[in-house]
Short mmCIF file of C-alpha atoms and ligand atoms in Angstrom, two decimals:
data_model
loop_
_atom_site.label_atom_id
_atom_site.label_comp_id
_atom_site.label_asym_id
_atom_site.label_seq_id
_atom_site.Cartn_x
_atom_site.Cartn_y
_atom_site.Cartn_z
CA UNK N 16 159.89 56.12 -8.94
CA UNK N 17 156.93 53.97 -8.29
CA UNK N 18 157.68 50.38 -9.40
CA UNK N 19 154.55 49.44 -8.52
CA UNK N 20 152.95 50.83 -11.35
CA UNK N 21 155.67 49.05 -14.10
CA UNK N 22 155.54 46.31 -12.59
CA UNK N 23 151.22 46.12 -13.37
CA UNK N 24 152.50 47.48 -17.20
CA UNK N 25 154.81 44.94 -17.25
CA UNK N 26 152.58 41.91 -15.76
CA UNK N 27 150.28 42.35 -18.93
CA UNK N 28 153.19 41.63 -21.62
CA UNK N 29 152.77 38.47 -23.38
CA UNK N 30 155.52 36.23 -23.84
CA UNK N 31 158.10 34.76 -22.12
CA UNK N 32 161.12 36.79 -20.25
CA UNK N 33 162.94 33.98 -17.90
CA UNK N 34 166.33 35.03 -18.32
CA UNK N 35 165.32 38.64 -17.09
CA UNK N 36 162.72 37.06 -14.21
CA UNK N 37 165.37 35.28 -13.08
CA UNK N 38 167.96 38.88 -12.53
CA UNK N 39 164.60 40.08 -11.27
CA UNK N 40 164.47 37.57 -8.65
CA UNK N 41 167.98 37.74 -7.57
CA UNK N 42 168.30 41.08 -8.05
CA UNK N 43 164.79 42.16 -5.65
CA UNK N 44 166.54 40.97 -2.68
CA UNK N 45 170.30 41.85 -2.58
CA UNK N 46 169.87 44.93 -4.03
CA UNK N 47 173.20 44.89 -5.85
CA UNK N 48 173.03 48.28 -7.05
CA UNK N 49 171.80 50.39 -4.24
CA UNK N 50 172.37 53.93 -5.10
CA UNK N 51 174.65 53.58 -8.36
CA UNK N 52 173.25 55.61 -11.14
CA UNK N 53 172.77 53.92 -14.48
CA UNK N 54 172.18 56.14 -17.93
CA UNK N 55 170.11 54.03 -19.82
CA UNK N 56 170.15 54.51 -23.65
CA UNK N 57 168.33 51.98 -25.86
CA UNK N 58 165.46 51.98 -28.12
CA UNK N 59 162.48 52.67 -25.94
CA UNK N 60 159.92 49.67 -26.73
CA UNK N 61 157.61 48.00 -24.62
CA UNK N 62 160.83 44.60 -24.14
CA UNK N 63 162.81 47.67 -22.96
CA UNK N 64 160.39 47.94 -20.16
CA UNK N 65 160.82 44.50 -19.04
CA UNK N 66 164.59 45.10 -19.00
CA UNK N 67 164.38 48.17 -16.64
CA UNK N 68 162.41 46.34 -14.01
CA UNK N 69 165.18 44.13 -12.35
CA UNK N 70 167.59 47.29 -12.26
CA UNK N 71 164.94 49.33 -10.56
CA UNK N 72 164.27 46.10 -8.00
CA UNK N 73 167.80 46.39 -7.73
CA UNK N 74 167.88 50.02 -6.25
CA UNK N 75 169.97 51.62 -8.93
CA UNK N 76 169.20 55.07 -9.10
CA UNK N 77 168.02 54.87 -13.50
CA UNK N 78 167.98 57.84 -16.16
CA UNK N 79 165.83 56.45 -18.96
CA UNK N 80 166.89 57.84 -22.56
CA UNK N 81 166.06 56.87 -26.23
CA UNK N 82 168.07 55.65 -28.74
CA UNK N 83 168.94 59.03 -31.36
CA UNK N 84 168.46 57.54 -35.07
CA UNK N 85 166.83 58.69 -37.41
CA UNK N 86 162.73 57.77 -37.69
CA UNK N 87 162.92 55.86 -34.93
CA UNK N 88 160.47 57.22 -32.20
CA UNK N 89 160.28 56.41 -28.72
CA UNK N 90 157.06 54.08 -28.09
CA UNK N 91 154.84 56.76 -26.68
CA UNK N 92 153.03 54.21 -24.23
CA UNK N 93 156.54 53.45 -22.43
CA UNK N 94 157.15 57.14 -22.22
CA UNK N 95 153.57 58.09 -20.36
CA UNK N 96 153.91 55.27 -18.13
CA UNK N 97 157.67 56.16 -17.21
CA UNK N 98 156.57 59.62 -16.43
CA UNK N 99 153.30 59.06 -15.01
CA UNK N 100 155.47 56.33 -12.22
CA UNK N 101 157.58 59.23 -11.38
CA UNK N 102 161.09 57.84 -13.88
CA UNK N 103 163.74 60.11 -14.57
CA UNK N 104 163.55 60.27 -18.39
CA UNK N 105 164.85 62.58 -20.31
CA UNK N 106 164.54 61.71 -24.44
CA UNK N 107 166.67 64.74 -25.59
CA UNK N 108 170.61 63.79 -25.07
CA UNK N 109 171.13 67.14 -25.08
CA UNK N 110 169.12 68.12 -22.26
CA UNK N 111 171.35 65.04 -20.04
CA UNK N 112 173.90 66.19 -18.04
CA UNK N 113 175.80 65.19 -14.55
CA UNK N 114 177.86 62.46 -13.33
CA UNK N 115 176.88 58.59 -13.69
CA UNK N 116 178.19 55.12 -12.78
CA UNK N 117 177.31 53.49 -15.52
CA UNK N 118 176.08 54.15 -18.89
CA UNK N 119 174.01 51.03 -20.09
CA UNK N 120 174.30 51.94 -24.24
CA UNK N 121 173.56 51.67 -27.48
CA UNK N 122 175.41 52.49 -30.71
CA UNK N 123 178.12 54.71 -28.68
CA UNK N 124 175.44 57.66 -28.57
CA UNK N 125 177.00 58.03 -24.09
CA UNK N 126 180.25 59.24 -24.80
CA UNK N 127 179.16 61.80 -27.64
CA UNK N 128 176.70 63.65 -24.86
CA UNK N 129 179.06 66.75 -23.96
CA UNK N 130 177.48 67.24 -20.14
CA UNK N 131 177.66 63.90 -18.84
CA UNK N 132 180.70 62.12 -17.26
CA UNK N 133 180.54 57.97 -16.26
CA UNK N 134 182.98 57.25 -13.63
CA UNK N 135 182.64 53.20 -13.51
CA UNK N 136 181.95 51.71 -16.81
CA UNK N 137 180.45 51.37 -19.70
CA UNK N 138 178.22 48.10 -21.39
CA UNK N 139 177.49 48.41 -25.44
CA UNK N 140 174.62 46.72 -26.84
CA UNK N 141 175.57 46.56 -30.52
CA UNK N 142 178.20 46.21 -33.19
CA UNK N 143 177.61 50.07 -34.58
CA UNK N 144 179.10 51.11 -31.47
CA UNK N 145 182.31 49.10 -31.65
CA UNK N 146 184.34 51.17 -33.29
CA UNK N 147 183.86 54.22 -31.52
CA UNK N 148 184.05 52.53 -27.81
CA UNK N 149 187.51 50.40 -29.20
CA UNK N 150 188.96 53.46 -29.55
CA UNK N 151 188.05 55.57 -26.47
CA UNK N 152 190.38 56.15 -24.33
CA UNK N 153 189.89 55.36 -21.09
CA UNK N 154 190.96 53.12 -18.07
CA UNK N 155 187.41 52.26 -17.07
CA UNK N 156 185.87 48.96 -18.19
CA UNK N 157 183.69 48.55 -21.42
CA UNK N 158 182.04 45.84 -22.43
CA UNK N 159 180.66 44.97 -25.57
CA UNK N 160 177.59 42.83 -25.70
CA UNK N 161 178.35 42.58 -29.32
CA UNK N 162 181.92 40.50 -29.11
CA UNK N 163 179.52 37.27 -28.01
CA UNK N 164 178.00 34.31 -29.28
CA UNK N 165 174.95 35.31 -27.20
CA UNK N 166 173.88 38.32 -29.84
CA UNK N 167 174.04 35.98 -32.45
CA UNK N 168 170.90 34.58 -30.53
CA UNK N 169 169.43 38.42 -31.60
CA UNK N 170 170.95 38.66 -35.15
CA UNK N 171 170.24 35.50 -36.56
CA UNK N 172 167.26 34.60 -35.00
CA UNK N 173 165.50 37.37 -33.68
CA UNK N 174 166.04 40.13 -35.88
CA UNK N 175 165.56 38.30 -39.35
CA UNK N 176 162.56 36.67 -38.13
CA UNK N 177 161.35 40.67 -37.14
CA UNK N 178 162.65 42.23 -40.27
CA UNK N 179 160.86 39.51 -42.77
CA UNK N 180 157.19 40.13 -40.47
CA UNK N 181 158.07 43.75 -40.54
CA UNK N 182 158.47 43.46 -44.89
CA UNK N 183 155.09 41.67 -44.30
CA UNK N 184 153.40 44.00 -42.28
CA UNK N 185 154.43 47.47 -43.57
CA UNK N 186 154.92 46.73 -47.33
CA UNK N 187 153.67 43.42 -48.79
CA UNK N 188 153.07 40.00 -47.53
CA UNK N 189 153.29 38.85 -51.53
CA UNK N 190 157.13 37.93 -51.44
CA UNK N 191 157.52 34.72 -53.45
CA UNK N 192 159.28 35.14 -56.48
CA UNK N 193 160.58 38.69 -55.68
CA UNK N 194 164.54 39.53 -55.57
CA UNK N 195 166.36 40.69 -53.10
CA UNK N 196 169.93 42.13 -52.81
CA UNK N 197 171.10 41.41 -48.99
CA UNK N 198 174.05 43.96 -48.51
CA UNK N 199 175.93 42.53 -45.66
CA UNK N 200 176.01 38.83 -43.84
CA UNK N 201 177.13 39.22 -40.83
CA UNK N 202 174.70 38.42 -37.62
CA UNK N 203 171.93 40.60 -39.10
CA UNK N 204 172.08 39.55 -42.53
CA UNK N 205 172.22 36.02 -42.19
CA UNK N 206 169.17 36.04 -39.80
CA UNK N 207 167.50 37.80 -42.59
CA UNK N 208 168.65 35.25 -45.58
CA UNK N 209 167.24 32.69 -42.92
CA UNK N 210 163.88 34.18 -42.74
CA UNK N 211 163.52 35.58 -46.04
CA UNK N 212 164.48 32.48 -47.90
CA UNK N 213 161.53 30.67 -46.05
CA UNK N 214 159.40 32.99 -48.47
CA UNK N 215 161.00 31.50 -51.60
CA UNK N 216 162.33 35.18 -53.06
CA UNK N 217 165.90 35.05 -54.56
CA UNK N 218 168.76 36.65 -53.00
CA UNK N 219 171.83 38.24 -53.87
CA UNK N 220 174.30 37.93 -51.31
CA UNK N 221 176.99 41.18 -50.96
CA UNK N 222 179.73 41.37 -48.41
CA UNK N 223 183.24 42.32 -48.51
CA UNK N 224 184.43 39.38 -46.20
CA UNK N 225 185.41 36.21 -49.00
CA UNK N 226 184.96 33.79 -46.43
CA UNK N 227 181.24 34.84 -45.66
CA UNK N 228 180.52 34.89 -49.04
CA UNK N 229 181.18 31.54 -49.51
CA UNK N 230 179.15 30.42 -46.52
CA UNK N 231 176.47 32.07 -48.39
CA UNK N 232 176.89 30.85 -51.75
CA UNK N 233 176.58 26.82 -50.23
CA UNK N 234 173.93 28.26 -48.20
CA UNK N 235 172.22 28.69 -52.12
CA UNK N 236 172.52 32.49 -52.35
CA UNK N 237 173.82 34.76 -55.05
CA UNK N 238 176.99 36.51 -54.24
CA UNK N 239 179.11 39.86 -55.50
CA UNK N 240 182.45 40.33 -53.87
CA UNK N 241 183.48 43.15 -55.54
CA UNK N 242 181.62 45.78 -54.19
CA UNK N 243 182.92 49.27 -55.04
CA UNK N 244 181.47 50.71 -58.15
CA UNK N 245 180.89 46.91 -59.58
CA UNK N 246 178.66 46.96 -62.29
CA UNK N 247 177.15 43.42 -61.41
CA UNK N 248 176.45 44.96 -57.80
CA UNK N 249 174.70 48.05 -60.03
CA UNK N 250 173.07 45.63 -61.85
CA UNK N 251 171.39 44.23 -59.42
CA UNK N 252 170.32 46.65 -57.38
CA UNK N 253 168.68 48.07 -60.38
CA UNK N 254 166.81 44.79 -61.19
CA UNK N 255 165.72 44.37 -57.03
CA UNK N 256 162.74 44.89 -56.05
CA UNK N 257 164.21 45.45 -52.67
CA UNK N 258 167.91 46.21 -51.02
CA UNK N 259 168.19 45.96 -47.41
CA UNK N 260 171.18 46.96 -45.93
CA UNK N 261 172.94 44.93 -42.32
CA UNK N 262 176.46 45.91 -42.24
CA UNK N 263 177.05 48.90 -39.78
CA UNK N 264 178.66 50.97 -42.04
CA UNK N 265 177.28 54.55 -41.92
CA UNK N 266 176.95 56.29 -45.60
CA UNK N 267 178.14 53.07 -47.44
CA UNK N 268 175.32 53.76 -50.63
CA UNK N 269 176.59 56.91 -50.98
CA UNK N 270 179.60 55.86 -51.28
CA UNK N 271 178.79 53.55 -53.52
CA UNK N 272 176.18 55.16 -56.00
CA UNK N 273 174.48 58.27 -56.00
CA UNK N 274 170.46 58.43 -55.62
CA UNK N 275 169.85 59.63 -59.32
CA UNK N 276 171.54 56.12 -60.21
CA UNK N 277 169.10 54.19 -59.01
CA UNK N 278 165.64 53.90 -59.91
CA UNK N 279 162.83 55.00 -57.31
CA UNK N 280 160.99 51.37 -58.05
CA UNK N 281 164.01 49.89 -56.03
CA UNK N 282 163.06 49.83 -52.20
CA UNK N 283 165.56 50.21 -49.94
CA UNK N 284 165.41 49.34 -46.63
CA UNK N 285 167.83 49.90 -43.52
CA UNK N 286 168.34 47.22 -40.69
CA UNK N 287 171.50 48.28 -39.32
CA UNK N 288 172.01 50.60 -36.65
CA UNK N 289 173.24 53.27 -38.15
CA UNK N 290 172.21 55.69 -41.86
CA UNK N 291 173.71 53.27 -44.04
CA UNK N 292 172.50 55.62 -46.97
CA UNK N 293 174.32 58.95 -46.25
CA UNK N 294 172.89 62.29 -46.22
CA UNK N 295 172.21 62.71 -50.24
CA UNK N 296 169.73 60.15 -49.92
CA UNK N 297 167.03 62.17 -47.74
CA UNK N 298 164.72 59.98 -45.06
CA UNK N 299 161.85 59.46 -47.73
CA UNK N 300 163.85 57.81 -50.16
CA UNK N 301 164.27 54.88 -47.08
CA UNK N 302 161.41 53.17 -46.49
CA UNK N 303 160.77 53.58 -42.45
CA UNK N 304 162.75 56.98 -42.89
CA UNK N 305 165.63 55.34 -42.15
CA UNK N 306 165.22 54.20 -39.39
CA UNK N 307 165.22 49.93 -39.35
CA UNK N 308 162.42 48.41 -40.82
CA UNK N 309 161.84 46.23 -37.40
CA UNK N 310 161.26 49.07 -35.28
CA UNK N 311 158.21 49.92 -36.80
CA UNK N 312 156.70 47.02 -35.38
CA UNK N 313 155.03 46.76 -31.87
CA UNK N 314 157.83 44.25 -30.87
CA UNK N 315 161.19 44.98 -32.96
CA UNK N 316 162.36 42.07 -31.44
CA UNK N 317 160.32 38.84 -30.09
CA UNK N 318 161.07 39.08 -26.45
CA UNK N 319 161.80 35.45 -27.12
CA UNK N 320 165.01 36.32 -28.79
CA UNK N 321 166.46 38.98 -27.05
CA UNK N 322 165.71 38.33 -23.13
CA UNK N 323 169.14 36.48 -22.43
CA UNK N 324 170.45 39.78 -24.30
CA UNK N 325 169.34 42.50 -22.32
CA UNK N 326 169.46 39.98 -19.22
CA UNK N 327 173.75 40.16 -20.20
CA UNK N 328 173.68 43.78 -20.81
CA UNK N 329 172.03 44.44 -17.48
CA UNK N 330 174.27 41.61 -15.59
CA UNK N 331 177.85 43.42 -16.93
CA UNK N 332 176.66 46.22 -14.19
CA UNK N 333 177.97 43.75 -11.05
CA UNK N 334 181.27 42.86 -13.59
CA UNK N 335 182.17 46.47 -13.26
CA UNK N 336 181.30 46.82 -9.71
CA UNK N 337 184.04 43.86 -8.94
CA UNK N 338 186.57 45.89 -11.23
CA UNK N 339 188.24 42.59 -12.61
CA UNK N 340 188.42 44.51 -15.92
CA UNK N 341 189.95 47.62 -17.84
CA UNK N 342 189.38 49.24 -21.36
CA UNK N 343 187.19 47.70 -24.41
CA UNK N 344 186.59 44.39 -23.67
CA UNK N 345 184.04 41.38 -25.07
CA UNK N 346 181.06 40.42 -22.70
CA UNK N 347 182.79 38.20 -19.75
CA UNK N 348 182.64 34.63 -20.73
CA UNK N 349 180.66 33.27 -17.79
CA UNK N 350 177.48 35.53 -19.31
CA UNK N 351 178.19 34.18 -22.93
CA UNK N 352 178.39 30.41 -24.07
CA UNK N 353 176.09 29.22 -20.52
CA UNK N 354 173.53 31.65 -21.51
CA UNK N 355 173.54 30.72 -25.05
CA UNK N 356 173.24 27.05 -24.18
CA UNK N 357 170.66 27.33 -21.58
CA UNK N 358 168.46 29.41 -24.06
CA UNK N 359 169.08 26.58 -27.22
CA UNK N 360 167.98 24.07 -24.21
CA UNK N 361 165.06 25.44 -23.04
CA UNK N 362 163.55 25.88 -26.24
CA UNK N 363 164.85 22.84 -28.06
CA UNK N 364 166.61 25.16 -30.38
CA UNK N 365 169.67 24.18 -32.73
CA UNK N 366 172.01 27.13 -32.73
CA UNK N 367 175.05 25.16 -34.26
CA UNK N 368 174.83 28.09 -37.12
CA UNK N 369 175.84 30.95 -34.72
CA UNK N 370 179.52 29.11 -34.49
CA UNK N 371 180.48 30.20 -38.19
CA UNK N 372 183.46 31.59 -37.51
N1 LIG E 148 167.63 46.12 -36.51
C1 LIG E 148 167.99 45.52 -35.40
O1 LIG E 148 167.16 45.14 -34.56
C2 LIG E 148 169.44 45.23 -35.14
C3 LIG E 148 169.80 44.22 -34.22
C4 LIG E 148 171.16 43.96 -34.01
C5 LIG E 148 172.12 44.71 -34.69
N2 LIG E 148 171.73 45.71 -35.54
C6 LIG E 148 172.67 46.51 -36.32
O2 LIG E 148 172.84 45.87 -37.58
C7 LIG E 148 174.14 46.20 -38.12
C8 LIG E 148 174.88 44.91 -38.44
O3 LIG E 148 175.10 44.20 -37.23
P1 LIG E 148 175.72 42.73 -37.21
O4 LIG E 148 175.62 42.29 -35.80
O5 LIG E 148 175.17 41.91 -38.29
O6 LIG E 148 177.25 43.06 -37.55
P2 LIG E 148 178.34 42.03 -38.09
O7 LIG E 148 179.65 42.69 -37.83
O8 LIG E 148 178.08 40.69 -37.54
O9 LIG E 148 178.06 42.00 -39.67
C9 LIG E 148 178.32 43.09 -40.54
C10 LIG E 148 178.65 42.51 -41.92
O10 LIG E 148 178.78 43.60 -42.84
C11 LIG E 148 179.92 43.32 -43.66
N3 LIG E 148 180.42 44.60 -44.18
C12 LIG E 148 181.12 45.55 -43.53
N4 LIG E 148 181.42 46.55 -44.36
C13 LIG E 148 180.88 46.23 -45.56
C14 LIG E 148 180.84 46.87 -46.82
N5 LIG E 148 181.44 48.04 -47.03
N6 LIG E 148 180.19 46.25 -47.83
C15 LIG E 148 179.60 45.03 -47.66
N7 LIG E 148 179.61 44.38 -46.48
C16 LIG E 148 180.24 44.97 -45.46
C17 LIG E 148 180.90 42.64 -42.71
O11 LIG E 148 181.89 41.92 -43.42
C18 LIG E 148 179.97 41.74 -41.92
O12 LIG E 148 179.79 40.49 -42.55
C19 LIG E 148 174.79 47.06 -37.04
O13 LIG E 148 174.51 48.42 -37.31
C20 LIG E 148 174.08 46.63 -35.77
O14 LIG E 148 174.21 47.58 -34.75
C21 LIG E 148 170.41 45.95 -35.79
#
């Protein structure tokens, strides 16, 4: 692998990256993981560049993949360059196979790939992948970026800001005055009610959790609680001009409503991680194919946002290499509420909203 030559891709990307620059720094010199072969498996974009530099400069021994969802497509510059500097990348899982140390993932997609085996550990980026690495059993150590206060620096910042300029960009910028029906306020969704209510559109606020529903509702939002088969929740997704879906929960409109039930004029639009739609609703019924609406966009997250994110998710390599820790597990604490504070301080940000529970 010639370094080199991502290191000159990565030198022209504008914006700022310290949290990774410094693990680049550190990292170029001790060589912490000399030899130890990571399976990498996260949305290829041009920030996920930046985040493979420091484990290359630290001598681990990388297998790039791509995150398997539906419509969402490798970014084909990141693949040349990977290939053309000599990578091992490989974007079908189903051509992966062997042994590795550790599998740096996303959405549980690792442990579902029938030829490979991890013998140290495992580090999940996001919340669709919970349920299936809480319940996998195992000695060795996983940790889940997701059980933080540092990926509510992604969710609620990062990701509503990108979903709201991805609405922009790929289907109007005329937004005032237009209705929206936010299914889901967790991380994801609330970053989006942030953004979007910037644009003065009115949105209906659904979740299943009471207590988040009434954060929303002082927060001046709509709300349905009662989601299954409600006719207000029909109601309004009828009168919407768009539903965009944040909760994780593979297949939940299906479960819900069928397609014939709701008009075509409705859009509806997927930010989760997962096909929150089901298979009767076919990819062109979704706008983006499925796939979330972000990562149509050059950056589906403002490197901004999400540097102290992948900086964590790269760092929980030298937590498993110490061994302190066994089973499913939340991101160690030392990588959590210092990272979060020295990102609100260094941009003069208020994050008091990510404490809401
Ligand atoms: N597009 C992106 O860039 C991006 C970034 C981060 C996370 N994600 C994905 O977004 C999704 C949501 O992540 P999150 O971090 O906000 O999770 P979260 O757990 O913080 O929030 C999920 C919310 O959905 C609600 N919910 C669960 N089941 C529901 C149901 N049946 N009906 C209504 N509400 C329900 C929960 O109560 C919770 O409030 C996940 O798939 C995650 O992987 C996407």
């Amino acid at each position: 692998m010639d370094i080199e030559k991502l290191r000159r891709f990565n030198s022209a990307y504008v914006g700022d990256f310290p949290f990774l620059e410094e693990l680049s720094s550190e990292w170029i010199g001790k060589k912490p993981l000399d030899g130890l072969r990571i399976l990498h498996n996260i949305p290829l974009t041009r920030e996920t560049m930046l985040k493979l530099e420091p484990l290359y400069l630290a001598g681990a021994d990388v297998t790039v993949t791509h995150l398997d969802l539906p419509g969402l497509e490798p970014k084909q510059d990141c693949v040349n360059l990977l290939s053309d500097a000599g990578a091992s990348i490989e974007l079908d899982h189903r051509k992966i196979d062997g042994e590795f140390d550790i599998a740096l993932d996303c959405c549980a997609q690792v442990p579902a790939m029938e030829n490979v085996r991890i013998t140290r550990g495992y580090v999940e980026l996001t919340q669709s992948g919970t349920p299936i690495y809480s319940a996998l059993e195992t000695e060795l150590p996983i940790y889940s970026i997701d059980l933080s206060k540092l990926k509510c620096l992604e969710g609620m910042f990062g990701t509503g800001e990108a979903c709201v300029r991805a609405i922009k960009q790929f289907v109007t910028p005329e937004l005032k005055g237009r209705k929206f029906v936010l299914i889901g306020y967790g991380k994801v969704g609330r970053g989006i009610a942030r953004y979007l209510s910037k644009e003065e559109v009115e949105i209906t606020v659904v979740d299943i959790n009471e207590t988040y529903l009434e954060q929303a509702a002082s927060a001046g939002y709509g709300t349905i609680k009662d989601i299954k088969r409600s006719t207000g929740l029909l109601e309004a997704i009828r009168g919407a001009f768009a539903v965009i879906f944040a909760t994780g929960q593979p297949g939940l409109l299906q479960s819900l409503y069928a397609p014939s039930e709701i008009g075509d004029d409705v859009l509806l639009i997927n930010m989760g991680a997962d096909d929150e739609f089901g298979d009767d609703y076919p990819p062109g019924r979704i706008v983006a194919g499925k796939a979330p609406l972000n990562f149509l966009l050059d950056s589906p997250t403002t490197m901004f946002f999400i540097d102290p994110i992948f900086a964590a998710h790269n760092r929980c390599c030298e937590n498993i290499l110490k061994g302190d820790d066994k089973g499913f597990t939340a991101l160690p604490a030392e990588l959590d509420l210092p990272y979060v504070d020295a990102w609100s301080k260094r941009y003069g940000i208020d994050v008091s909203d990510i404490y809401y529970e």
